[in-house]
Amino acid sequence: MTEYDIFHRFAFNWMIPLYFFLGGISAGAYLISVYAAFWNSNLKSLARPAAIIAPIALALGMGLLVLDLTQPFRFWRLMVTFQPSSAASWGTWILSVFFLISVVYAFLLRKGNEILAKKAGYLGLPFALVAATYTGLLLAQMQGVELWHTALLPWLFLVGALISASALVVLVAVSIGAELGPFGGLRKLVLWLIGLDLLLIISELLVLANGGSQSALALKLFLTGHYSFGFLFVQIFLGALVPLYVLLSETRMRNPRVQAVTATLLLIGVFAMRYILVMAGQMAVFK
Amino acid sequence: MSVSVGEKKKITRRQFLKMSGAAAAGAALGSVLPKRALAVVKPKTKKRYAMAIDLRRCIGCHACSVTCKAENDVPLGVWRSWVNLEEKGAYPSTKRYFLPRLCNHCENAPCVKVCPSGASHYGDGELVLIDEKKCVGCKLCISACPYKSRFTHPIKKVTSKCDLCRHRIEKDVVPACVNACMGRARIFGDLNDPGSEISKLLAGQPAQVLKPELGTEPHCFYIGAEEALIRG
């Protein structure tokens, strides 16, 4: 059996997953900042670093997004049109609004204007939620790719966004020597999030195992094929199971070095998830 | 039914309004009815272009791929039209199957749905077209296309694909690949015209489309395709 076919290049390389990663960190950091500033007084010291991370990560991510275009100088075209059927068009607009709000919010929080910062913070919450989930919807919209065409994807992206943002916030807090509780006070939250993440991944794999030939190919890529090392070892073992085990002990988590290593592992795991998902989705398509 | 000035003096205002209302209704009805009747008689003028590929006649000569390259100035490494080849069976009972490919011009096109700039759109004759001036090159459509018929044009740096030789069919000339096909395996035409060759062919032959389960409603039909070839 020989086969001859024409293959066009993959549309997405490492830049799109990295944008998903940074965009997720931005939205997640914003959510954590609002949570820390107004809902949980124990975490108050996390609010400011998280608020500053949000616009910076988003600016870097959007920069990557523009550079990834084959016509970067035509980026303005997306800002003079609105295509209601396209998740990317919704995302462009909502992300722009979210960026402005996150800048204003970070500025107000830095100035110590609590009342206005609270208003801005609450205003930005729905935009942050959309910014964290629309990237998943963007892929889920493509009905031809069975791996992506699932309603779980936005929620997988949201959970990943919260995990990676928590990890980066803790990493920053540790590096500036802030006095905080175990894992920046986010230990329990991150534990729940990792559990939820694993649950979502398991249900995704189970559905893939019962899908068509494209799903079977995707599952093979994950478990035994090209991305099995990245998925099983980097994403699941290093990025979720090891942090899960380390986070279970409160005393271990008081050590800043352990905190930093755990946070780094979580960040690597979330990036691996985005990278493998984007690449495997492009690979697991026939014709 | 119109009321003259002389009569108007003799009738009350209410009567006048009633009469003029009836006149207006009558006039409106009169203008609608003939139009409706006409619409039934008049043939549909809107075109629905489609391609039928009769695989019983395809010998895999790649003339369509080559002529498309020449007609549309398609650079090296990318293809608007190409032919898949598959060999099945074990020696000595083997057979080779060909599957000429092009943009399927779906009625429910995933590429048009995801386009954030409005560059991918439905054009005249239900063709799926790309406005090269609007395309920013986000490549979402390339990933979204279930038939993998889109690519980034290496020179123009925009997304490109088969447009069924729009420049030719606008002048009532068939696409270049149809012209070049020596087996006459490619039949191009208007599905809305019941007298066209493609309409007659598809009415009399069982035809298949690629990935029908996605509900994209492709306008590219295959006749005589092996099931294993279509399944993908």
Short mmCIF file of C-alpha atoms in Angstrom, two decimals:
data_model
loop_
_atom_site.label_atom_id
_atom_site.label_comp_id
_atom_site.label_asym_id
_atom_site.label_seq_id
_atom_site.Cartn_x
_atom_site.Cartn_y
_atom_site.Cartn_z
CA MET A 1 0.00 0.00 0.00
CA THR A 2 1.55 3.21 -1.11
CA GLU A 3 -0.03 6.56 -0.89
CA TYR A 4 0.73 9.82 -2.55
CA ASP A 5 -0.80 13.00 -1.28
CA ILE A 6 -0.16 16.71 -1.25
CA PHE A 7 0.47 18.20 2.16
CA HIS A 8 0.30 21.89 2.77
CA ARG A 9 2.23 23.30 5.70
CA PHE A 10 0.66 23.37 9.13
CA ALA A 11 -1.03 26.69 9.77
CA PHE A 12 0.21 27.14 13.32
CA ASN A 13 3.71 26.83 14.77
CA TRP A 14 4.89 27.51 18.35
CA MET A 15 3.75 31.14 18.29
CA ILE A 16 0.02 30.45 18.58
CA PRO A 17 0.37 28.09 21.58
CA LEU A 18 2.67 30.62 23.22
CA TYR A 19 0.05 33.31 22.63
CA PHE A 20 -2.62 31.04 24.15
CA PHE A 21 -0.27 30.54 27.11
CA LEU A 22 0.39 34.26 27.63
CA GLY A 23 -3.24 35.25 27.04
CA GLY A 24 -4.30 32.66 29.58
CA ILE A 25 -1.78 33.93 32.12
CA SER A 26 -3.05 37.47 31.59
CA ALA A 27 -6.72 36.63 32.10
CA GLY A 28 -5.95 34.28 34.98
CA ALA A 29 -3.71 36.84 36.71
CA TYR A 30 -6.47 39.43 36.42
CA LEU A 31 -9.03 37.07 37.97
CA ILE A 32 -6.60 36.18 40.78
CA SER A 33 -5.83 39.85 41.37
CA VAL A 34 -9.51 40.78 41.74
CA TYR A 35 -10.04 37.76 43.97
CA ALA A 36 -7.05 38.66 46.14
CA ALA A 37 -7.83 42.35 46.33
CA PHE A 38 -11.54 42.27 47.17
CA TRP A 39 -12.65 38.79 48.15
CA ASN A 40 -9.85 37.29 50.21
CA SER A 41 -8.03 39.67 52.55
CA ASN A 42 -5.34 37.04 53.36
CA LEU A 43 -4.07 37.28 49.79
CA LYS A 44 -4.06 41.06 49.54
CA SER A 45 -0.30 41.21 48.87
CA LEU A 46 -0.78 39.13 45.71
CA ALA A 47 -3.22 41.60 44.16
CA ARG A 48 -0.67 44.11 42.92
CA PRO A 49 1.87 41.78 41.29
CA ALA A 50 -0.98 39.86 39.64
CA ALA A 51 -2.57 43.10 38.38
CA ILE A 52 0.73 44.14 36.78
CA ILE A 53 1.32 40.71 35.21
CA ALA A 54 -2.05 40.83 33.40
CA PRO A 55 -1.47 43.68 30.90
CA ILE A 56 2.22 42.79 30.38
CA ALA A 57 1.49 39.16 29.52
CA LEU A 58 -1.37 40.22 27.25
CA ALA A 59 0.76 42.80 25.44
CA LEU A 60 3.44 40.16 24.78
CA GLY A 61 0.80 37.66 23.65
CA MET A 62 -0.92 40.10 21.31
CA GLY A 63 2.48 41.07 19.92
CA LEU A 64 3.11 37.40 19.09
CA LEU A 65 -0.33 37.15 17.53
CA VAL A 66 0.41 40.07 15.22
CA LEU A 67 3.85 38.72 14.32
CA ASP A 68 2.30 35.36 13.45
CA LEU A 69 0.12 36.95 10.76
CA THR A 70 1.49 36.58 7.26
CA GLN A 71 0.50 40.24 6.79
CA PRO A 72 1.35 41.85 10.18
CA PHE A 73 0.85 45.37 8.85
CA ARG A 74 -2.75 44.61 7.97
CA PHE A 75 -3.62 43.99 11.62
CA TRP A 76 -5.75 47.13 11.65
CA ARG A 77 -8.19 45.42 9.31
CA LEU A 78 -9.42 43.33 12.23
CA MET A 79 -10.22 46.53 14.11
CA VAL A 80 -12.44 48.01 11.39
CA THR A 81 -14.66 44.97 10.95
CA PHE A 82 -16.74 42.65 13.06
CA GLN A 83 -17.57 39.13 11.89
CA PRO A 84 -20.17 37.72 14.26
CA SER A 85 -19.63 34.12 13.20
CA SER A 86 -15.90 34.20 13.94
CA ALA A 87 -14.66 33.55 17.49
CA ALA A 88 -11.41 35.27 16.51
CA SER A 89 -13.27 38.48 15.64
CA TRP A 90 -15.11 38.45 18.96
CA GLY A 91 -11.78 37.75 20.64
CA THR A 92 -10.04 40.66 18.93
CA TRP A 93 -12.61 43.13 20.23
CA ILE A 94 -13.02 41.70 23.71
CA LEU A 95 -9.28 41.33 24.16
CA SER A 96 -8.75 44.97 23.20
CA VAL A 97 -11.31 46.12 25.78
CA PHE A 98 -9.85 43.75 28.36
CA PHE A 99 -6.36 45.11 27.75
CA LEU A 100 -7.51 48.70 28.38
CA ILE A 101 -9.41 47.71 31.53
CA SER A 102 -6.47 45.70 32.88
CA VAL A 103 -4.15 48.68 32.38
CA VAL A 104 -6.56 51.04 34.14
CA TYR A 105 -7.11 48.53 36.93
CA ALA A 106 -3.40 47.96 37.53
CA PHE A 107 -2.83 51.73 37.54
CA LEU A 108 -5.64 52.38 40.04
CA LEU A 109 -4.52 49.56 42.32
CA ARG A 110 -0.96 50.89 42.28
CA LYS A 111 -2.20 54.35 43.19
CA GLY A 112 -4.15 52.84 46.07
CA ASN A 113 -7.51 54.07 44.85
CA GLU A 114 -9.51 51.15 46.31
CA ILE A 115 -13.02 52.29 45.35
CA LEU A 116 -12.29 53.00 41.70
CA ALA A 117 -10.02 49.96 41.44
CA LYS A 118 -12.88 47.78 42.69
CA LYS A 119 -15.22 49.22 40.06
CA ALA A 120 -12.69 48.72 37.28
CA GLY A 121 -11.85 45.26 38.59
CA TYR A 122 -15.45 44.09 38.57
CA LEU A 123 -16.05 45.66 35.16
CA GLY A 124 -13.18 43.63 33.73
CA LEU A 125 -14.30 40.26 35.14
CA PRO A 126 -16.52 39.18 32.22
CA PHE A 127 -13.89 40.34 29.73
CA ALA A 128 -11.22 38.36 31.57
CA LEU A 129 -13.43 35.27 31.53
CA VAL A 130 -13.96 35.61 27.79
CA ALA A 131 -10.25 36.26 27.21
CA ALA A 132 -9.43 33.02 29.03
CA THR A 133 -12.04 30.91 27.24
CA TYR A 134 -12.35 32.28 23.71
CA THR A 135 -9.01 30.80 22.69
CA GLY A 136 -10.52 27.39 23.34
CA LEU A 137 -13.65 28.35 21.44
CA LEU A 138 -11.49 29.51 18.55
CA LEU A 139 -10.24 25.95 18.11
CA ALA A 140 -13.55 24.33 19.07
CA GLN A 141 -15.19 26.23 16.22
CA MET A 142 -13.33 24.13 13.66
CA GLN A 143 -15.75 21.30 13.07
CA GLY A 144 -13.32 19.43 10.87
CA VAL A 145 -10.81 18.78 13.67
CA GLU A 146 -12.29 16.21 16.01
CA LEU A 147 -9.67 16.80 18.71
CA TRP A 148 -10.61 20.48 18.96
CA HIS A 149 -14.31 20.30 18.21
CA THR A 150 -15.39 19.81 21.81
CA ALA A 151 -17.28 21.95 24.30
CA LEU A 152 -14.68 21.06 26.94
CA LEU A 153 -11.96 23.08 25.25
CA PRO A 154 -12.88 26.57 26.60
CA TRP A 155 -13.00 25.17 30.14
CA LEU A 156 -9.72 23.31 29.73
CA PHE A 157 -8.23 26.62 28.65
CA LEU A 158 -9.79 28.47 31.60
CA VAL A 159 -8.47 25.97 34.15
CA GLY A 160 -5.05 26.06 32.48
CA ALA A 161 -5.14 29.85 32.55
CA LEU A 162 -5.85 29.93 36.28
CA ILE A 163 -3.15 27.34 37.04
CA SER A 164 -0.46 29.07 34.98
CA ALA A 165 -1.39 32.50 36.34
CA SER A 166 -1.29 31.25 39.94
CA ALA A 167 2.10 29.69 39.28
CA LEU A 168 3.53 32.87 37.75
CA VAL A 169 2.12 35.07 40.52
CA VAL A 170 3.68 32.79 43.15
CA LEU A 171 6.96 32.75 41.24
CA VAL A 172 7.02 36.56 41.18
CA ALA A 173 5.98 36.79 44.84
CA VAL A 174 8.72 34.36 45.87
CA SER A 175 11.36 36.14 43.84
CA ILE A 176 10.55 39.50 45.44
CA GLY A 177 10.62 37.79 48.84
CA ALA A 178 7.02 38.48 49.82
CA GLU A 179 5.93 36.89 53.10
CA LEU A 180 3.08 34.61 52.15
CA GLY A 181 1.34 31.42 53.22
CA PRO A 182 1.96 28.04 51.59
CA PHE A 183 2.29 28.46 47.83
CA GLY A 184 1.40 32.13 48.12
CA GLY A 185 -1.80 31.23 49.94
CA LEU A 186 -3.06 29.65 46.74
CA ARG A 187 -2.16 26.06 47.69
CA LYS A 188 -5.70 24.77 48.07
CA LEU A 189 -7.00 26.63 45.02
CA VAL A 190 -4.23 25.26 42.81
CA LEU A 191 -4.78 21.75 44.17
CA TRP A 192 -8.45 21.90 43.19
CA LEU A 193 -7.57 23.36 39.81
CA ILE A 194 -5.05 20.60 39.03
CA GLY A 195 -7.66 18.02 40.04
CA LEU A 196 -10.23 19.66 37.76
CA ASP A 197 -7.69 19.83 34.94
CA LEU A 198 -6.94 16.10 35.21
CA LEU A 199 -10.66 15.33 35.32
CA LEU A 200 -11.28 17.32 32.15
CA ILE A 201 -8.32 15.67 30.39
CA ILE A 202 -9.50 12.18 31.38
CA SER A 203 -13.03 12.81 30.11
CA GLU A 204 -11.58 14.25 26.89
CA LEU A 205 -9.45 11.14 26.40
CA LEU A 206 -12.43 8.87 27.09
CA VAL A 207 -14.52 10.66 24.49
CA LEU A 208 -11.64 10.52 22.00
CA ALA A 209 -11.35 6.77 22.61
CA ASN A 210 -14.97 6.42 21.48
CA GLY A 211 -14.73 8.71 18.46
CA GLY A 212 -14.09 8.21 14.78
CA SER A 213 -10.84 7.52 12.97
CA GLN A 214 -9.58 11.09 13.47
CA SER A 215 -10.14 10.79 17.22
CA ALA A 216 -8.35 7.46 17.25
CA LEU A 217 -5.38 9.07 15.51
CA ALA A 218 -5.36 11.94 18.01
CA LEU A 219 -5.50 9.52 20.93
CA LYS A 220 -2.63 7.56 19.42
CA LEU A 221 -0.56 10.75 19.12
CA PHE A 222 -1.18 11.43 22.81
CA LEU A 223 -0.63 7.97 24.27
CA THR A 224 1.84 6.13 22.05
CA GLY A 225 2.70 8.36 19.11
CA HIS A 226 4.62 11.52 18.38
CA TYR A 227 3.45 13.51 21.41
CA SER A 228 3.33 10.68 23.97
CA PHE A 229 6.49 11.88 25.72
CA GLY A 230 5.29 15.46 25.80
CA PHE A 231 1.81 14.54 26.91
CA LEU A 232 2.41 11.73 29.39
CA PHE A 233 5.75 12.84 30.84
CA VAL A 234 5.87 16.63 30.51
CA GLN A 235 2.20 17.64 30.66
CA ILE A 236 0.74 15.00 32.96
CA PHE A 237 3.65 13.75 35.10
CA LEU A 238 5.88 16.84 35.45
CA GLY A 239 3.18 19.44 34.93
CA ALA A 240 0.37 17.99 37.03
CA LEU A 241 1.13 14.88 39.10
CA VAL A 242 4.45 16.03 40.62
CA PRO A 243 3.06 19.48 41.61
CA LEU A 244 -0.08 17.75 42.89
CA TYR A 245 2.03 15.55 45.16
CA VAL A 246 4.26 18.37 46.38
CA LEU A 247 1.33 20.72 46.99
CA LEU A 248 -0.44 18.17 49.20
CA SER A 249 1.96 18.91 52.06
CA GLU A 250 1.54 22.32 53.65
CA THR A 251 4.96 22.27 55.36
CA ARG A 252 6.80 21.49 52.12
CA MET A 253 5.08 24.47 50.54
CA ARG A 254 6.57 26.92 53.06
CA ASN A 255 10.00 26.46 51.47
CA PRO A 256 10.43 29.22 48.84
CA ARG A 257 12.69 27.03 46.69
CA VAL A 258 10.12 24.24 46.54
CA GLN A 259 7.47 26.82 45.74
CA ALA A 260 9.52 28.19 42.85
CA VAL A 261 10.21 24.73 41.41
CA THR A 262 6.55 23.74 41.69
CA ALA A 263 5.44 26.95 40.03
CA THR A 264 7.90 26.42 37.17
CA LEU A 265 6.71 22.85 36.66
CA LEU A 266 3.09 24.05 36.53
CA LEU A 267 3.98 26.68 33.93
CA ILE A 268 5.80 24.10 31.80
CA GLY A 269 2.83 21.75 32.08
CA VAL A 270 0.30 24.35 30.96
CA PHE A 271 2.45 25.42 28.01
CA ALA A 272 2.91 21.75 27.04
CA MET A 273 -0.86 21.30 27.11
CA ARG A 274 -1.44 24.20 24.73
CA TYR A 275 1.43 23.26 22.42
CA ILE A 276 0.52 19.59 22.16
CA LEU A 277 -3.18 20.35 21.66
CA VAL A 278 -2.52 22.79 18.81
CA MET A 279 0.03 20.56 17.09
CA ALA A 280 -1.78 17.25 17.54
CA GLY A 281 -5.00 18.82 16.31
CA GLN A 282 -3.30 19.84 13.08
CA MET A 283 -1.67 16.45 12.72
CA ALA A 284 -4.76 14.35 13.41
CA VAL A 285 -6.68 15.39 10.31
CA PHE A 286 -7.13 13.28 7.20
CA LYS A 287 -6.83 14.94 3.81
CA MET B 1 -61.54 52.63 -9.08
CA SER B 2 -60.21 56.12 -8.59
CA VAL B 3 -62.63 58.80 -7.38
CA SER B 4 -63.13 61.84 -9.54
CA VAL B 5 -63.34 65.34 -8.12
CA GLY B 6 -66.99 65.68 -9.08
CA GLU B 7 -68.02 62.58 -7.16
CA LYS B 8 -65.95 63.54 -4.15
CA LYS B 9 -68.24 66.44 -3.39
CA LYS B 10 -71.28 64.17 -3.11
CA ILE B 11 -69.83 61.61 -0.67
CA THR B 12 -68.97 61.91 3.01
CA ARG B 13 -65.43 61.82 4.24
CA ARG B 14 -65.86 58.33 5.71
CA GLN B 15 -67.14 56.95 2.45
CA PHE B 16 -64.28 58.58 0.63
CA LEU B 17 -61.70 57.00 2.94
CA LYS B 18 -63.29 53.58 2.59
CA MET B 19 -63.25 53.82 -1.15
CA SER B 20 -59.72 55.05 -1.39
CA GLY B 21 -58.60 52.31 1.01
CA ALA B 22 -60.19 49.71 -1.22
CA ALA B 23 -58.57 51.32 -4.21
CA ALA B 24 -55.17 51.20 -2.56
CA ALA B 25 -55.66 47.57 -1.55
CA GLY B 26 -56.75 46.74 -5.06
CA ALA B 27 -53.77 48.49 -6.54
CA ALA B 28 -51.42 46.72 -4.13
CA LEU B 29 -52.96 43.34 -4.91
CA GLY B 30 -52.82 44.05 -8.58
CA SER B 31 -49.13 44.84 -8.39
CA VAL B 32 -48.28 41.78 -6.27
CA LEU B 33 -50.19 39.06 -8.05
CA PRO B 34 -48.62 39.22 -11.49
CA LYS B 35 -45.16 39.39 -9.94
CA ARG B 36 -45.78 36.24 -7.93
CA ALA B 37 -47.11 34.44 -10.94
CA LEU B 38 -44.05 35.57 -12.86
CA ALA B 39 -41.67 34.26 -10.20
CA VAL B 40 -43.04 30.77 -10.62
CA VAL B 41 -42.59 30.82 -14.35
CA LYS B 42 -39.24 32.58 -14.51
CA PRO B 43 -36.21 30.25 -14.27
CA LYS B 44 -33.79 30.82 -11.39
CA THR B 45 -31.10 33.20 -12.50
CA LYS B 46 -28.86 32.69 -9.47
CA LYS B 47 -26.11 30.26 -10.30
CA ARG B 48 -24.79 27.42 -8.15
CA TYR B 49 -21.49 26.41 -9.60
CA ALA B 50 -20.24 22.92 -8.88
CA MET B 51 -17.70 20.38 -10.05
CA ALA B 52 -18.41 16.73 -10.66
CA ILE B 53 -15.47 14.37 -11.02
CA ASP B 54 -16.21 11.09 -12.73
CA LEU B 55 -13.53 8.84 -11.25
CA ARG B 56 -14.30 6.07 -13.74
CA ARG B 57 -12.72 8.34 -16.34
CA CYS B 58 -9.74 9.61 -14.32
CA ILE B 59 -6.41 8.05 -15.28
CA GLY B 60 -4.30 10.06 -12.81
CA CYS B 61 -2.37 11.99 -15.44
CA HIS B 62 -2.10 15.13 -13.26
CA ALA B 63 -2.96 17.36 -16.23
CA CYS B 64 -5.41 19.23 -14.00
CA SER B 65 -2.72 19.86 -11.36
CA VAL B 66 -0.27 21.13 -13.95
CA THR B 67 -2.66 23.29 -15.93
CA CYS B 68 -3.94 24.84 -12.69
CA LYS B 69 -0.38 25.80 -11.78
CA ALA B 70 0.05 27.49 -15.14
CA GLU B 71 -3.35 29.16 -15.22
CA ASN B 72 -3.22 30.60 -11.71
CA ASP B 73 0.54 31.16 -11.28
CA VAL B 74 0.64 28.85 -8.28
CA PRO B 75 4.15 28.86 -6.73
CA LEU B 76 6.28 25.81 -5.96
CA GLY B 77 5.27 23.72 -2.97
CA VAL B 78 1.60 24.68 -2.90
CA TRP B 79 -1.32 23.41 -4.98
CA ARG B 80 -4.81 24.66 -5.76
CA SER B 81 -5.65 21.43 -7.50
CA TRP B 82 -3.93 18.09 -7.11
CA VAL B 83 -4.50 14.33 -7.38
CA ASN B 84 -4.27 11.91 -4.49
CA LEU B 85 -3.07 8.44 -5.32
CA GLU B 86 -3.74 5.30 -3.38
CA GLU B 87 -2.73 1.72 -4.04
CA LYS B 88 -4.80 -1.06 -2.59
CA GLY B 89 -4.54 -4.83 -2.34
CA ALA B 90 -1.59 -7.23 -2.41
CA TYR B 91 0.29 -8.49 -5.45
CA PRO B 92 -0.96 -9.66 -7.90
CA SER B 93 -4.45 -8.29 -7.23
CA THR B 94 -3.65 -4.61 -6.72
CA LYS B 95 -5.34 -1.52 -7.96
CA ARG B 96 -4.52 2.15 -8.02
CA TYR B 97 -7.10 4.77 -7.17
CA PHE B 98 -7.00 8.44 -8.00
CA LEU B 99 -8.78 11.24 -6.23
CA PRO B 100 -8.47 14.65 -7.91
CA ARG B 101 -8.79 17.39 -5.33
CA LEU B 102 -9.72 21.06 -5.25
CA CYS B 103 -11.54 23.49 -2.99
CA ASN B 104 -14.95 21.94 -2.29
CA HIS B 105 -16.76 25.31 -2.27
CA CYS B 106 -18.92 24.23 0.66
CA GLU B 107 -22.36 25.74 1.16
CA ASN B 108 -21.69 25.68 4.90
CA ALA B 109 -18.00 26.51 4.77
CA PRO B 110 -15.98 26.21 8.01
CA CYS B 111 -13.35 28.55 6.57
CA VAL B 112 -15.82 31.39 6.03
CA LYS B 113 -17.20 30.93 9.53
CA VAL B 114 -13.84 31.39 11.29
CA CYS B 115 -12.48 34.26 9.19
CA PRO B 116 -12.10 37.32 11.47
CA SER B 117 -11.41 39.84 8.70
CA GLY B 118 -14.23 38.99 6.29
CA ALA B 119 -11.73 38.06 3.57
CA SER B 120 -13.20 34.59 3.11
CA HIS B 121 -16.70 35.02 1.78
CA TYR B 122 -19.38 33.55 -0.46
CA GLY B 123 -19.22 35.08 -3.91
CA ASP B 124 -21.45 34.93 -6.97
CA GLY B 125 -22.56 31.44 -7.90
CA GLU B 126 -22.04 30.26 -4.30
CA LEU B 127 -18.29 30.12 -4.74
CA VAL B 128 -16.14 30.38 -1.64
CA LEU B 129 -13.71 33.17 -2.38
CA ILE B 130 -10.85 35.02 -0.67
CA ASP B 131 -10.54 38.79 -0.89
CA GLU B 132 -6.76 38.97 -1.00
CA LYS B 133 -6.73 42.63 -0.01
CA LYS B 134 -8.64 41.91 3.19
CA CYS B 135 -6.73 38.78 4.23
CA VAL B 136 -4.44 39.40 7.22
CA GLY B 137 -3.05 35.87 7.15
CA CYS B 138 -4.21 34.60 10.54
CA LYS B 139 -4.35 31.09 9.03
CA LEU B 140 -7.41 30.07 11.01
CA CYS B 141 -9.17 29.08 7.78
CA ILE B 142 -6.23 26.85 6.79
CA SER B 143 -6.72 24.86 9.99
CA ALA B 144 -10.49 24.97 9.76
CA CYS B 145 -10.73 23.58 6.22
CA PRO B 146 -11.57 19.87 6.54
CA TYR B 147 -10.30 19.29 2.99
CA LYS B 148 -6.91 20.94 3.51
CA SER B 149 -7.30 22.91 0.31
CA ARG B 150 -6.01 26.21 1.70
CA PHE B 151 -2.42 27.39 1.99
CA THR B 152 -0.37 30.51 2.51
CA HIS B 153 0.69 31.89 -0.86
CA PRO B 154 4.51 31.98 -0.51
CA ILE B 155 4.88 35.16 -2.58
CA LYS B 156 1.71 37.16 -1.91
CA LYS B 157 1.79 36.18 1.80
CA VAL B 158 -1.96 35.78 1.95
CA THR B 159 -4.13 32.70 2.15
CA SER B 160 -4.98 31.24 -1.22
CA LYS B 161 -6.93 28.36 -2.73
CA CYS B 162 -8.90 27.20 -5.78
CA ASP B 163 -11.52 29.73 -6.90
CA LEU B 164 -12.81 27.50 -9.73
CA CYS B 165 -11.02 29.89 -12.12
CA ARG B 166 -13.42 32.71 -11.42
CA HIS B 167 -11.76 34.88 -14.05
CA ARG B 168 -12.68 32.26 -16.66
CA ILE B 169 -16.19 31.32 -15.57
CA GLU B 170 -17.14 35.00 -15.42
CA LYS B 171 -16.55 34.95 -19.17
CA ASP B 172 -18.46 31.67 -19.62
CA VAL B 173 -15.30 29.60 -20.06
CA VAL B 174 -14.87 26.40 -18.04
CA PRO B 175 -12.08 26.23 -15.40
CA ALA B 176 -8.63 25.37 -16.70
CA CYS B 177 -8.56 21.91 -15.09
CA VAL B 178 -11.83 20.99 -16.83
CA ASN B 179 -10.40 22.12 -20.14
CA ALA B 180 -7.21 20.12 -19.67
CA CYS B 181 -8.77 16.85 -18.52
CA MET B 182 -8.14 14.39 -21.34
CA GLY B 183 -10.58 11.79 -20.00
CA ARG B 184 -13.32 14.38 -19.54
CA ALA B 185 -13.50 13.28 -15.92
CA ARG B 186 -14.17 16.81 -14.70
CA ILE B 187 -17.57 18.27 -15.41
CA PHE B 188 -18.21 21.83 -14.36
CA GLY B 189 -21.55 23.62 -14.43
CA ASP B 190 -24.52 25.26 -12.78
CA LEU B 191 -26.60 23.08 -10.46
CA ASN B 192 -29.53 25.48 -10.71
CA ASP B 193 -29.81 24.90 -14.44
CA PRO B 194 -31.59 21.55 -14.87
CA GLY B 195 -30.39 21.38 -18.44
CA SER B 196 -26.68 21.67 -17.65
CA GLU B 197 -24.43 18.67 -18.14
CA ILE B 198 -23.56 18.47 -14.44
CA SER B 199 -27.21 18.55 -13.37
CA LYS B 200 -28.09 15.76 -15.78
CA LEU B 201 -25.07 13.71 -14.72
CA LEU B 202 -25.75 14.05 -11.00
CA ALA B 203 -29.42 13.30 -11.53
CA GLY B 204 -28.59 10.00 -13.19
CA GLN B 205 -25.58 8.83 -11.19
CA PRO B 206 -24.98 8.12 -7.52
CA ALA B 207 -22.45 10.72 -6.38
CA GLN B 208 -20.50 11.18 -3.19
CA VAL B 209 -18.88 14.12 -1.46
CA LEU B 210 -15.85 14.15 0.84
CA LYS B 211 -16.51 13.99 4.59
CA PRO B 212 -20.30 14.21 4.29
CA GLU B 213 -20.60 13.67 8.05
CA LEU B 214 -19.39 17.23 8.69
CA GLY B 215 -22.41 18.73 6.98
CA THR B 216 -20.34 21.19 5.00
CA GLU B 217 -22.45 20.59 1.85
CA PRO B 218 -19.54 20.55 -0.62
CA HIS B 219 -20.04 21.54 -4.23
CA CYS B 220 -17.51 18.99 -5.40
CA PHE B 221 -19.08 15.64 -6.28
CA TYR B 222 -17.33 12.34 -7.00
CA ILE B 223 -18.85 9.65 -9.16
CA GLY B 224 -17.68 6.08 -8.88
CA ALA B 225 -15.44 6.60 -5.88
CA GLU B 226 -14.32 3.64 -3.82
CA GLU B 227 -15.69 3.99 -0.34
CA ALA B 228 -12.25 3.63 1.20
CA LEU B 229 -11.05 6.57 -0.85
CA ILE B 230 -13.84 8.90 0.25
CA ARG B 231 -13.82 7.95 3.91
CA GLY B 232 -10.59 9.77 4.60
#
